[in-house]
């Protein structure tokens, strides 16, 4: 029997509007939630948070959307026989696309990968799960890039996807920083327009909205306490909406999402593709 362990890590910054909860029209995850090696996932999150406590950092909160994205990527790598942050499947190509398409809001995201191959893998999962978790965790911690992801002070949430097939284990660890100032988005239909209600957890005073080439006049946006309402004409195509704050006279865009006004009511929020990246 033999045992091989390989690691890959990546850190990116991208964004996605918050999970919509119970809304009139909502973004649906592009992926089902596959079952993973749950006890191993839990152990790896526990070990990561112990390292963060040692470094006087807040614990990362497990997030179901990050877990969905992580398990999806681990399973795809298993089934397609590759090991990389870059997927051969167009709609899943990058970590930022996978996390966006899982329905999670994020500004800054990161991803660590590990691969274990050999006859010892299923034995360790069955008989010595703690040892396997520590081997993977210690491998990540001994790599500067992986360690930086795990101890990044900006990250607030974590997801883990451990998937086993025969004697091959693929593990994906995902991180995200909660989108600044945005809690959720709700869509309502009124006449020939969709009204996008964006709920915010921070002040509106320095937030500006940018849109696609069609443009949007400032006086068409309605501002309320903790909320802004953006009108979009029905059947006017796909719009990219970005919320940006002003820092030192420069715009810093922190939230971006797409809405397809030509789509059916249940499909207003398209998945991110290579074209829409």
Coordinates of C-alpha atoms in Angstrom, one line a residue:
X1 CA 0.0 0.0 0.0
X2 CA 1.2 3.5 -0.6
X3 CA 0.1 7.0 0.3
X4 CA 0.6 10.3 -1.5
X5 CA -0.4 13.7 -0.3
X6 CA -0.4 16.8 -2.5
X7 CA -1.5 20.4 -1.8
X8 CA -2.6 23.4 -3.8
X9 CA -3.7 26.9 -2.6
X10 CA -5.2 30.0 -4.1
X11 CA -6.5 33.3 -2.8
X12 CA -8.7 35.6 -4.8
X13 CA -11.0 38.6 -4.4
X14 CA -14.5 38.5 -5.9
X15 CA -18.0 39.3 -4.7
X16 CA -21.6 38.0 -4.7
X17 CA -24.8 39.3 -3.3
X18 CA -26.0 37.7 0.0
X19 CA -27.9 34.5 0.1
X20 CA -31.5 35.6 -0.4
X21 CA -33.4 33.6 2.1
X22 CA -37.2 33.8 1.7
X23 CA -37.6 36.3 -1.2
X24 CA -39.9 36.9 -4.1
X25 CA -37.2 36.0 -6.6
X26 CA -33.9 34.5 -5.5
X27 CA -30.6 33.2 -6.7
X28 CA -30.5 29.4 -6.7
X29 CA -27.3 27.4 -6.2
X30 CA -26.1 25.9 -9.4
X31 CA -25.0 22.8 -7.4
X32 CA -26.8 20.2 -5.3
X33 CA -25.3 19.5 -1.9
X34 CA -23.4 16.3 -2.2
X35 CA -22.6 14.2 0.9
X36 CA -19.0 14.4 1.9
X37 CA -16.7 12.8 4.5
X38 CA -18.4 14.9 7.2
X39 CA -16.3 13.9 10.2
X40 CA -13.1 14.7 8.4
X41 CA -14.5 18.1 7.2
X42 CA -15.4 18.9 10.8
X43 CA -12.0 18.0 12.1
X44 CA -10.2 20.1 9.6
X45 CA -12.4 23.1 10.5
X46 CA -11.7 22.5 14.1
X47 CA -7.9 22.4 13.5
X48 CA -8.0 25.5 11.4
X49 CA -9.8 27.4 14.2
X50 CA -7.4 26.2 16.8
X51 CA -4.6 27.8 14.7
X52 CA -6.5 31.0 14.4
X53 CA -7.1 31.2 18.2
X54 CA -3.4 30.7 18.7
X55 CA -2.8 33.7 16.4
X56 CA -5.4 35.8 18.3
X57 CA -7.7 35.7 15.3
X58 CA -11.5 35.1 15.4
X59 CA -12.8 31.7 14.6
X60 CA -14.1 31.1 11.0
X61 CA -17.8 30.3 10.9
X62 CA -18.8 27.3 8.8
X63 CA -21.0 28.3 5.9
X64 CA -23.3 26.0 3.9
X65 CA -22.7 27.7 0.6
X66 CA -18.9 27.5 1.0
X67 CA -19.4 23.8 1.8
X68 CA -21.5 23.3 -1.3
X69 CA -18.9 24.9 -3.5
X70 CA -16.0 22.9 -1.8
X71 CA -17.7 19.5 -2.1
X72 CA -18.7 20.2 -5.7
X73 CA -15.1 20.9 -6.7
X74 CA -13.7 17.9 -4.8
X75 CA -16.3 15.6 -6.4
X76 CA -15.6 17.0 -9.9
X77 CA -11.9 16.5 -9.5
X78 CA -12.5 12.9 -8.4
X79 CA -14.8 12.1 -11.3
X80 CA -12.8 13.9 -14.0
X81 CA -9.4 12.8 -12.6
X82 CA -7.6 16.1 -12.2
X83 CA -6.2 18.2 -9.3
X84 CA -6.2 21.9 -9.9
X85 CA -7.9 25.2 -8.9
X86 CA -8.9 25.5 -12.6
X87 CA -11.8 23.3 -13.7
X88 CA -12.2 22.1 -17.3
X89 CA -15.9 22.8 -16.9
X90 CA -16.7 26.2 -18.2
X91 CA -19.2 27.3 -15.5
X92 CA -17.0 26.0 -12.7
X93 CA -13.7 27.2 -14.1
X94 CA -12.4 29.2 -11.1
X95 CA -12.9 29.3 -7.4
X96 CA -14.6 32.7 -7.6
X97 CA -17.1 31.4 -10.1
X98 CA -17.8 28.3 -8.0
X99 CA -18.4 30.3 -4.9
X100 CA -20.5 32.9 -6.7
X101 CA -22.6 30.1 -8.2
X102 CA -23.1 28.5 -4.8
X103 CA -25.1 31.6 -3.9
X104 CA -22.7 33.1 -1.3
X105 CA -21.9 36.8 -1.1
X106 CA -18.2 37.3 -1.0
X107 CA -15.7 40.1 -1.5
X108 CA -12.4 38.3 -0.7
X109 CA -12.2 34.5 -1.2
X110 CA -9.6 31.8 -0.9
X111 CA -9.2 28.1 -1.7
X112 CA -6.9 25.4 -0.5
X113 CA -6.7 21.9 -2.0
X114 CA -5.3 18.6 -0.9
X115 CA -5.1 15.2 -2.5
X116 CA -4.4 11.8 -0.8
X117 CA -4.0 8.7 -2.9
X118 CA -3.3 5.1 -1.8
X119 CA -4.6 2.1 0.0
X120 CA -4.1 3.7 3.4
X121 CA -6.6 6.4 2.7
X122 CA -9.9 4.5 3.3
X123 CA -8.2 2.7 6.3
X124 CA -7.3 6.0 7.9
X125 CA -10.8 7.4 7.3
X126 CA -12.3 4.4 9.0
X127 CA -9.7 3.8 11.8
X128 CA -7.6 6.9 12.4
X129 CA -9.5 9.9 11.1
X130 CA -7.7 12.3 13.5
X131 CA -4.3 11.3 12.0
X132 CA -5.4 11.9 8.5
X133 CA -6.9 15.3 9.4
X134 CA -3.6 16.3 11.0
X135 CA -1.5 15.1 8.0
X136 CA -3.7 17.3 5.7
X137 CA -3.8 20.2 8.2
X138 CA 0.0 20.1 8.9
X139 CA 0.7 20.0 5.2
X140 CA -1.3 23.2 4.7
X141 CA 0.2 24.9 7.6
X142 CA 3.8 24.1 6.4
X143 CA 3.1 25.8 3.1
X144 CA 3.2 29.7 3.3
X145 CA 0.4 30.3 0.8
X146 CA -2.0 27.8 2.4
X147 CA -1.1 29.0 5.9
X148 CA -1.7 32.6 4.8
X149 CA -5.2 31.6 3.7
X150 CA -6.0 29.8 6.9
X151 CA -4.7 32.7 9.1
X152 CA -6.0 35.6 7.0
X153 CA -7.5 38.2 9.4
X154 CA -10.1 39.3 6.8
X155 CA -11.8 35.9 6.3
X156 CA -14.9 35.3 8.4
X157 CA -16.4 32.1 7.0
X158 CA -15.1 28.6 6.0
X159 CA -16.4 25.6 4.0
X160 CA -14.9 22.2 3.6
X161 CA -15.5 19.5 1.0
X162 CA -13.8 16.1 1.5
X163 CA -14.8 13.5 -1.1
X164 CA -13.6 9.9 -1.3
X165 CA -13.7 7.5 -4.2
X166 CA -12.0 4.1 -3.8
X167 CA -8.5 5.0 -2.6
X168 CA -8.5 8.6 -3.7
X169 CA -9.4 11.5 -1.4
X170 CA -9.9 15.1 -2.7
X171 CA -10.2 17.9 -0.1
X172 CA -11.2 21.5 -0.9
X173 CA -11.1 24.2 1.8
X174 CA -12.9 27.5 0.9
X175 CA -12.7 30.9 2.7
X176 CA -14.7 34.1 2.3
X177 CA -15.0 37.5 3.8
X178 CA -18.5 38.7 4.3
X179 CA -19.5 41.2 1.6
X180 CA -19.1 44.7 3.1
X181 CA -22.4 46.3 4.0
X182 CA -24.7 44.0 2.2
X183 CA -27.1 41.7 3.9
X184 CA -29.5 40.5 1.2
X185 CA -31.3 41.4 -2.0
X186 CA -35.0 41.0 -2.8
X187 CA -36.7 41.5 -6.2
X188 CA -40.2 42.7 -6.7
X189 CA -42.1 43.2 -9.9
X190 CA -44.0 46.4 -10.6
X191 CA -45.5 47.3 -14.0
X192 CA -42.8 47.0 -16.6
X193 CA -39.9 47.0 -14.1
X194 CA -38.1 44.8 -11.6
X195 CA -37.3 46.6 -8.4
X196 CA -34.1 45.3 -6.8
X197 CA -34.2 46.0 -3.1
X198 CA -30.7 45.8 -1.6
X199 CA -30.5 45.6 2.2
X200 CA -27.4 47.1 3.8
X201 CA -25.9 46.7 7.2
X202 CA -23.8 49.9 7.0
X203 CA -24.3 53.6 6.2
X204 CA -25.5 54.5 2.7
X205 CA -23.8 57.9 2.6
X206 CA -20.7 56.8 0.7
X207 CA -22.2 54.1 -1.5
X208 CA -22.7 54.6 -5.2
X209 CA -24.2 52.2 -7.7
X210 CA -22.6 51.5 -11.1
X211 CA -24.4 49.6 -13.8
X212 CA -23.8 48.3 -17.3
X213 CA -23.6 50.3 -20.5
X214 CA -27.3 51.1 -20.3
X215 CA -26.6 53.3 -17.4
X216 CA -28.7 54.4 -14.5
X217 CA -29.6 57.9 -13.4
X218 CA -28.8 58.7 -9.8
X219 CA -32.3 60.1 -9.2
X220 CA -33.9 56.8 -10.2
X221 CA -32.4 55.0 -7.1
X222 CA -34.5 55.2 -4.0
X223 CA -32.6 55.4 -0.7
X224 CA -34.2 54.3 2.7
X225 CA -32.7 53.5 6.1
X226 CA -30.7 50.4 5.5
X227 CA -32.0 49.8 2.0
X228 CA -31.7 51.0 -1.6
X229 CA -34.1 50.2 -4.4
X230 CA -32.8 50.0 -8.0
X231 CA -35.3 49.8 -10.9
X232 CA -34.6 47.7 -14.0
X233 CA -36.8 47.5 -17.0
X234 CA -38.2 44.0 -17.8
X235 CA -36.7 42.4 -20.9
X236 CA -33.8 44.8 -21.0
X237 CA -31.1 42.1 -21.0
X238 CA -28.5 41.1 -18.5
X239 CA -27.3 43.8 -16.1
X240 CA -24.3 43.9 -13.9
X241 CA -24.8 45.9 -10.7
X242 CA -21.9 47.0 -8.6
X243 CA -22.0 48.7 -5.2
X244 CA -19.0 50.8 -4.6
X245 CA -17.7 52.9 -1.7
X246 CA -15.4 55.9 -1.9
X247 CA -12.0 55.8 -0.4
X248 CA -9.5 58.6 -0.9
X249 CA -11.5 59.9 -3.8
X250 CA -11.3 56.5 -5.5
X251 CA -14.2 54.1 -6.0
X252 CA -13.8 50.7 -4.4
X253 CA -16.4 48.3 -5.7
X254 CA -17.2 45.6 -3.1
X255 CA -20.4 43.9 -4.3
X256 CA -21.3 42.7 -7.8
X257 CA -24.1 40.6 -9.1
X258 CA -25.9 39.9 -12.4
X259 CA -29.6 39.9 -13.1
X260 CA -31.1 38.7 -16.4
X261 CA -34.3 40.7 -17.0
X262 CA -35.1 38.5 -20.1
X263 CA -35.3 35.3 -18.0
X264 CA -38.2 33.7 -16.3
X265 CA -39.1 34.8 -12.7
X266 CA -37.2 31.9 -11.1
X267 CA -34.1 32.4 -13.2
X268 CA -33.5 36.1 -12.9
X269 CA -30.0 35.6 -11.3
X270 CA -27.9 33.7 -13.8
X271 CA -24.8 31.7 -12.9
X272 CA -21.5 33.3 -13.4
X273 CA -19.8 32.0 -16.6
X274 CA -16.5 32.6 -18.3
X275 CA -18.2 35.2 -20.4
X276 CA -19.7 37.0 -17.4
X277 CA -16.6 36.8 -15.3

